[in-house]
Every structure is written in C-alpha cells, then in structure tokens.
Tab-separated table of C-alpha atoms in Angstrom:
chain	number	residue	atom	x	y	z
C	136	MET	CA	18.126	-14.627	-1.210
C	137	PRO	CA	15.896	-13.474	2.068
C	138	ILE	CA	12.084	-13.108	1.033
C	139	ASP	CA	11.239	-9.505	0.509
C	140	LYS	CA	8.127	-9.626	2.609
C	141	GLY	CA	6.697	-5.902	2.028
C	142	ARG	CA	6.779	-6.992	-1.683
C	143	THR	CA	5.058	-9.827	-0.592
C	144	LEU	CA	2.448	-8.155	1.184
C	145	ALA	CA	2.153	-5.536	-1.272
C	146	ALA	CA	1.643	-7.981	-4.353
C	147	THR	CA	-2.656	-8.135	-3.050
C	148	CYS	CA	-2.760	-4.508	-3.802
C	149	ALA	CA	-1.872	-5.093	-7.438
C	150	ASN	CA	-5.338	-5.948	-8.318
C	151	CYS	CA	-6.490	-2.289	-8.156
C	152	HIS	CA	-3.470	-0.533	-7.373
C	153	GLY	CA	-1.157	-1.837	-10.406
C	154	THR	CA	1.978	-4.015	-10.284
C	155	ASP	CA	4.471	-2.266	-7.806
C	156	GLY	CA	1.627	0.202	-7.136
C	157	HIS	CA	1.951	1.993	-10.779
C	158	SER	CA	-1.994	2.142	-11.461
C	159	VAL	CA	-3.242	2.039	-14.929
C	160	GLY	CA	-6.179	4.309	-13.724
C	161	GLY	CA	-9.211	4.179	-11.935
C	162	THR	CA	-7.290	4.100	-8.568
C	163	GLU	CA	-4.182	6.062	-6.963
C	164	SER	CA	-0.741	4.948	-7.664
C	165	LEU	CA	1.232	3.983	-4.837
C	166	ALA	CA	4.564	3.687	-6.028
C	167	GLY	CA	6.753	6.613	-4.736
C	168	VAL	CA	4.255	7.983	-2.215
C	169	PRO	CA	5.859	8.799	1.229
C	170	ARG	CA	6.066	5.843	3.717
C	171	ASP	CA	4.620	8.091	6.537
C	172	THR	CA	1.665	9.338	3.990
C	173	LEU	CA	0.817	5.629	2.807
C	174	LEU	CA	1.076	4.269	6.761
C	175	ARG	CA	-1.370	7.334	7.787
C	176	LYS	CA	-3.788	6.388	4.981
C	177	LEU	CA	-3.822	2.706	5.665
C	178	SER	CA	-4.027	3.224	9.564
C	179	ALA	CA	-6.982	5.610	8.790
C	180	PHE	CA	-8.507	2.342	6.958
C	181	SER	CA	-7.718	0.333	9.455
C	182	ARG	CA	-9.256	1.969	12.262
C	183	GLY	CA	-12.625	2.670	10.014
C	184	GLU	CA	-11.794	6.128	10.220
C	185	LYS	CA	-11.145	7.019	6.185
C	186	PRO	CA	-14.252	6.309	3.988
C	187	ALA	CA	-14.007	3.394	1.942
C	188	THR	CA	-15.751	0.704	-0.496
C	189	ILE	CA	-13.254	-2.214	0.240
C	190	MET	CA	-10.007	-0.454	1.636
C	191	HIS	CA	-11.211	-0.857	5.649
C	192	GLN	CA	-11.617	-4.502	5.143
C	193	ILE	CA	-8.217	-5.333	3.349
C	194	ALA	CA	-6.517	-2.809	6.117
C	195	GLU	CA	-8.034	-4.637	8.835
C	196	GLY	CA	-6.689	-7.905	7.947
C	197	TYR	CA	-2.849	-6.303	8.473
C	198	THR	CA	-0.950	-6.084	11.630
C	199	PRO	CA	0.454	-2.772	11.788
C	200	GLU	CA	4.257	-4.150	11.195
C	201	GLN	CA	2.481	-5.309	7.998
C	202	LEU	CA	1.142	-2.231	7.011
C	203	THR	CA	4.342	-0.923	7.860
C	204	LEU	CA	5.949	-3.354	5.442
C	205	ILE	CA	3.631	-2.435	2.742
C	206	ALA	CA	4.020	1.403	2.594
C	207	GLU	CA	7.972	0.977	3.173
C	208	HIS	CA	7.496	-1.173	-0.349
C	209	PHE	CA	5.659	1.086	-1.885
C	210	ALA	CA	7.566	4.118	-1.168
C	211	ALA	CA	10.613	2.805	-2.180
C	212	GLN	CA	9.029	2.195	-5.869
C	213	ARG	CA	9.922	4.838	-8.337
C	214	ALA	CA	7.073	6.681	-9.244
C	215	ARG	CA	5.897	7.103	-13.122
C	216	THR	CA	5.535	9.980	-14.765
C	217	GLY	CA	4.043	11.621	-18.019
C	218	HIS	CA	1.559	8.511	-18.977
C-alpha cells in the first residue's frame, strides 16, 4: 500500500488541531476546510504575512508542495458537526 504523504505530514498538526483535523477545542478544526482556503492560510503563515504564535515557524519548515499535500489531506476529511 503506498504511503499517504499528505496524511503523514498532517500528523504533526494533531497536537493542536486534533486527529485528522478534528479539533477538540482551543484551535481551529481543519477537517473539511477547502484546500485552497487552507493553502492560502498556510502560505501566509509561511511568508510571515499572517500573525501567529507558532504557526509561522511550523509552516516555514515545509516546502510549497508539502503544504499542498497537507491542505489536500485536511480538505478530504469530513467535518464533524454538532459536538
């Protein structure tokens, strides 16, 4: 079975954004957010254009291709409603 690179990269986001982007509070859920929306935010963090406490440092560590894989992974997850 091929390795899902997007899922592997996105696993590092679980500490703050929950498993597969399903946050349990405190941070934004990423599951189901459109790819282009996530990619725009991740790119802005990476360029230092979007204020953050830690996200700009994290996003800088990824290539544009890796950020795309991460955004695609979260966009493909089903958002949870009605906690």
